[in-house]
């Protein structure tokens, strides 16, 4: 059984209605609810939440799934506030115990005080920018990907807790050239690859090892 905690960071603010990321949240919850091998919990940052309970959700989960748009190359301020409050509630309470350093040798081991080792996370982001802004020479992001560029700090934040990343998926040009149906299909195929196909491959590899041992 895998416990999946899904967070919608698609803040409703100004001209943004947050519909795409809310749709991703609903799609994710439905996907895992229809599979008996998973339990799923979810949070929408637009609704009232209790930081202590959210920290418990992190502790409960095997996998965290984050859905967020990117505003001015950063997280929406409501999502950042959520993380600040929840990670504070998780200090010495399942998320992290310290920054990992010691007073005796403060120059090393920064970022090793996480308490979420063995857990994984999946990041999805949505962009007004087209994919070519990240990939073509001379374009805006200087050929840096989302994960290595604007969201590098987000990934290090999760590494600080001890979590390891699953393969991200990013949705580009969603304002001027959207194809929501194709995006949702690609996303569900991505989930199947990560959570169903990989699991089946691991089980098959395990069975192959057992069979080879039985033949020795």
CSV table of C-alpha atoms in Angstrom, one decimal:
chain,number,residue,atom,x,y,z
A,1,UNK,CA,0.0,0.0,0.0
A,2,UNK,CA,1.3,3.4,-0.9
A,3,UNK,CA,0.1,6.6,0.8
A,4,UNK,CA,-0.2,9.6,-1.6
A,5,UNK,CA,-0.6,13.1,-0.3
A,6,UNK,CA,-1.6,15.6,-3.0
A,7,UNK,CA,-1.2,19.4,-2.6
A,8,UNK,CA,-2.8,22.0,-4.9
A,9,UNK,CA,-0.6,25.1,-4.8
A,10,UNK,CA,-2.6,26.8,-7.6
A,11,UNK,CA,-3.6,29.9,-5.7
A,12,UNK,CA,-6.7,31.9,-6.7
A,13,UNK,CA,-5.5,35.4,-6.9
A,14,UNK,CA,-6.1,38.5,-9.1
A,15,UNK,CA,-6.8,37.3,-12.6
A,16,UNK,CA,-5.8,33.7,-11.8
A,17,UNK,CA,-8.7,31.3,-11.1
A,18,UNK,CA,-6.4,28.4,-10.5
A,19,UNK,CA,-8.6,26.1,-12.6
A,20,UNK,CA,-5.8,24.1,-14.3
A,21,UNK,CA,-4.1,23.1,-11.1
A,22,UNK,CA,-7.4,22.4,-9.4
A,23,UNK,CA,-8.2,20.1,-12.3
A,24,UNK,CA,-4.8,18.4,-11.9
A,25,UNK,CA,-5.6,17.9,-8.2
A,26,UNK,CA,-9.0,16.3,-8.9
A,27,UNK,CA,-7.5,14.1,-11.7
A,28,UNK,CA,-4.8,12.9,-9.3
A,29,UNK,CA,-7.2,12.1,-6.5
A,30,UNK,CA,-9.5,10.2,-8.8
A,31,UNK,CA,-6.6,8.3,-10.4
A,32,UNK,CA,-5.4,6.9,-7.0
A,33,UNK,CA,-8.9,6.4,-5.5
A,34,UNK,CA,-9.6,4.1,-8.4
A,35,UNK,CA,-6.6,2.0,-7.7
A,36,UNK,CA,-6.9,-0.3,-4.6
A,37,UNK,CA,-3.1,-0.3,-4.0
A,38,UNK,CA,-3.1,3.3,-2.9
A,39,UNK,CA,-4.6,5.5,-0.2
A,40,UNK,CA,-4.8,9.2,-1.0
A,41,UNK,CA,-5.2,12.5,1.0
A,42,UNK,CA,-5.3,16.0,-0.5
A,43,UNK,CA,-5.1,19.6,0.4
A,44,UNK,CA,-6.0,22.8,-1.5
A,45,UNK,CA,-4.1,25.8,-0.2
A,46,UNK,CA,-7.1,28.0,-1.1
A,47,UNK,CA,-9.0,26.4,1.7
A,48,UNK,CA,-8.5,26.7,5.5
A,49,UNK,CA,-5.9,24.2,6.8
A,50,UNK,CA,-4.3,23.3,10.1
A,51,UNK,CA,-0.5,23.3,9.8
A,52,UNK,CA,-0.1,20.6,12.4
A,53,UNK,CA,-2.5,18.3,10.5
A,54,UNK,CA,-0.7,19.1,7.3
A,55,UNK,CA,2.6,18.0,8.9
A,56,UNK,CA,0.9,14.8,9.9
A,57,UNK,CA,-0.1,14.3,6.3
A,58,UNK,CA,3.6,14.6,5.3
A,59,UNK,CA,4.5,12.1,7.9
A,60,UNK,CA,1.7,9.7,6.8
A,61,UNK,CA,2.6,9.9,3.1
A,62,UNK,CA,5.0,7.7,1.1
A,63,UNK,CA,4.8,10.2,-1.8
A,64,UNK,CA,4.0,13.9,-1.9
A,65,UNK,CA,2.6,15.2,-5.2
A,66,UNK,CA,2.8,19.0,-5.6
A,67,UNK,CA,0.8,20.9,-8.2
A,68,UNK,CA,1.7,24.5,-8.7
A,69,UNK,CA,1.7,27.3,-11.3
A,70,UNK,CA,4.9,29.4,-11.4
A,71,UNK,CA,4.3,33.2,-10.9
A,72,UNK,CA,7.2,35.5,-11.7
A,73,UNK,CA,9.5,32.4,-11.7
A,74,UNK,CA,8.6,31.5,-8.1
A,75,UNK,CA,5.8,29.7,-6.2
A,76,UNK,CA,2.6,31.6,-5.6
A,77,UNK,CA,2.8,33.5,-2.3
A,78,UNK,CA,-0.1,31.4,-0.8
A,79,UNK,CA,1.7,28.2,-1.5
A,80,UNK,CA,5.0,29.5,-0.1
A,81,UNK,CA,3.1,30.5,3.1
A,82,UNK,CA,1.7,27.0,3.3
A,83,UNK,CA,5.2,25.5,3.1
A,84,UNK,CA,6.6,27.9,5.7
A,85,UNK,CA,3.8,27.1,8.2
A,86,UNK,CA,3.7,23.4,7.6
A,87,UNK,CA,7.5,22.8,7.7
A,88,UNK,CA,7.6,24.9,10.9
A,89,UNK,CA,5.0,22.6,12.4
A,90,UNK,CA,7.1,19.6,11.2
A,91,UNK,CA,10.3,20.9,13.0
A,92,UNK,CA,11.5,18.0,15.2
A,93,UNK,CA,8.1,16.5,14.3
A,94,UNK,CA,8.6,14.2,11.3
A,95,UNK,CA,9.8,16.7,8.6
A,96,UNK,CA,13.2,17.8,9.8
A,97,UNK,CA,15.2,17.9,13.1
A,98,UNK,CA,17.9,20.5,12.3
A,99,UNK,CA,20.0,21.7,9.4
A,100,UNK,CA,22.3,18.7,10.0
A,101,UNK,CA,25.4,20.6,11.2
A,102,UNK,CA,27.0,20.4,14.6
A,103,UNK,CA,28.5,23.2,16.7
A,104,UNK,CA,31.8,21.3,16.7
A,105,UNK,CA,32.1,21.3,12.9
A,106,UNK,CA,29.6,23.8,11.4
A,107,UNK,CA,31.2,24.0,8.0
A,108,UNK,CA,29.9,20.6,6.8
A,109,UNK,CA,26.8,18.5,6.6
A,110,UNK,CA,24.4,21.3,6.0
A,111,UNK,CA,21.0,20.0,4.7
A,112,UNK,CA,21.3,16.6,6.3
A,113,UNK,CA,18.9,17.0,9.2
A,114,UNK,CA,15.8,15.8,7.3
A,115,UNK,CA,13.4,13.2,8.8
A,116,UNK,CA,11.7,12.1,5.6
A,117,UNK,CA,14.2,9.7,4.2
A,118,UNK,CA,12.7,6.9,2.1
A,119,UNK,CA,9.8,9.2,0.9
A,120,UNK,CA,9.5,10.6,-2.6
A,121,UNK,CA,7.9,13.6,-4.2
A,122,UNK,CA,6.5,14.5,-7.6
A,123,UNK,CA,6.4,18.1,-8.9
A,124,UNK,CA,4.1,19.4,-11.6
A,125,UNK,CA,4.3,23.0,-12.7
A,126,UNK,CA,2.3,25.1,-15.2
A,127,UNK,CA,3.7,28.0,-17.2
A,128,UNK,CA,2.7,30.7,-19.6
A,129,UNK,CA,6.2,30.3,-21.1
A,130,UNK,CA,6.5,27.9,-24.1
A,131,UNK,CA,8.8,24.9,-23.8
A,132,UNK,CA,11.2,26.5,-26.3
A,133,UNK,CA,11.9,29.3,-23.8
A,134,UNK,CA,13.8,26.6,-21.9
A,135,UNK,CA,15.4,24.7,-24.7
A,136,UNK,CA,16.4,27.0,-27.6
A,137,UNK,CA,19.8,28.8,-27.6
A,138,UNK,CA,19.3,32.5,-27.0
A,139,UNK,CA,15.9,32.1,-25.5
A,140,UNK,CA,14.9,33.4,-22.1
A,141,UNK,CA,16.0,30.6,-19.7
A,142,UNK,CA,19.4,30.1,-21.3
A,143,UNK,CA,18.8,26.4,-22.0
A,144,UNK,CA,18.2,25.7,-18.3
A,145,UNK,CA,15.3,23.3,-17.6
A,146,UNK,CA,12.5,24.1,-15.0
A,147,UNK,CA,14.1,21.7,-12.5
A,148,UNK,CA,17.7,23.0,-13.0
A,149,UNK,CA,16.6,26.6,-13.2
A,150,UNK,CA,13.6,28.4,-11.7
A,151,UNK,CA,12.6,25.4,-9.5
A,152,UNK,CA,16.1,24.4,-8.4
A,153,UNK,CA,15.5,25.8,-4.9
A,154,UNK,CA,12.2,24.0,-4.6
A,155,UNK,CA,14.0,20.7,-5.2
A,156,UNK,CA,16.7,21.5,-2.7
A,157,UNK,CA,14.0,22.3,-0.1
A,158,UNK,CA,12.6,18.8,-0.5
A,159,UNK,CA,16.1,17.3,-0.4
A,160,UNK,CA,16.6,19.2,2.9
A,161,UNK,CA,13.8,17.0,4.4
A,162,UNK,CA,15.4,13.8,3.1
A,163,UNK,CA,12.9,13.2,0.2
A,164,UNK,CA,14.0,12.1,-3.2
A,165,UNK,CA,12.4,13.3,-6.5
A,166,UNK,CA,10.4,11.4,-8.9
A,167,UNK,CA,10.5,12.5,-12.6
A,168,UNK,CA,8.8,15.9,-12.8
A,169,UNK,CA,6.2,16.9,-15.4
A,170,UNK,CA,5.7,20.5,-16.6
A,171,UNK,CA,3.0,22.0,-18.6
A,172,UNK,CA,4.0,24.9,-20.9
A,173,UNK,CA,2.1,27.7,-22.8
A,174,UNK,CA,-1.1,27.0,-20.8
A,175,UNK,CA,-2.4,30.6,-21.3
A,176,UNK,CA,-2.0,31.4,-24.9
A,177,UNK,CA,-1.8,27.9,-26.5
A,178,UNK,CA,-3.5,25.5,-24.1
A,179,UNK,CA,-4.4,21.9,-24.9
A,180,UNK,CA,-5.9,20.8,-21.6
A,181,UNK,CA,-7.1,17.4,-22.9
A,182,UNK,CA,-3.7,16.5,-24.1
A,183,UNK,CA,-2.0,17.7,-20.9
A,184,UNK,CA,-4.3,15.6,-18.7
A,185,UNK,CA,-3.7,12.6,-20.9
A,186,UNK,CA,0.0,13.0,-20.7
A,187,UNK,CA,-0.2,13.5,-17.0
A,188,UNK,CA,-2.2,10.3,-16.4
A,189,UNK,CA,0.3,8.4,-18.6
A,190,UNK,CA,3.1,9.9,-16.5
A,191,UNK,CA,1.4,8.7,-13.3
A,192,UNK,CA,1.0,5.2,-14.8
A,193,UNK,CA,4.7,5.1,-15.8
A,194,UNK,CA,5.8,6.1,-12.3
A,195,UNK,CA,3.4,4.3,-10.0
A,196,UNK,CA,2.0,1.3,-12.0
A,197,UNK,CA,4.6,0.3,-14.6
A,198,UNK,CA,7.6,0.8,-12.4
A,199,UNK,CA,6.0,-1.1,-9.6
A,200,UNK,CA,5.2,-4.0,-11.9
A,201,UNK,CA,8.8,-4.0,-13.2
A,202,UNK,CA,10.1,-4.0,-9.6
A,203,UNK,CA,7.8,-7.0,-8.8
A,204,UNK,CA,8.9,-8.9,-11.9
A,205,UNK,CA,12.5,-8.2,-11.0
A,206,UNK,CA,11.9,-9.5,-7.5
A,207,UNK,CA,10.2,-12.6,-8.8
A,208,UNK,CA,13.1,-13.2,-11.2
A,209,UNK,CA,15.6,-13.0,-8.3
A,210,UNK,CA,13.5,-15.4,-6.3
A,211,UNK,CA,13.3,-17.9,-9.2
A,212,UNK,CA,17.0,-17.7,-9.8
A,213,UNK,CA,17.7,-18.4,-6.2
A,214,UNK,CA,15.3,-21.4,-6.2
A,215,UNK,CA,17.2,-22.9,-9.1
A,216,UNK,CA,20.6,-22.7,-7.3
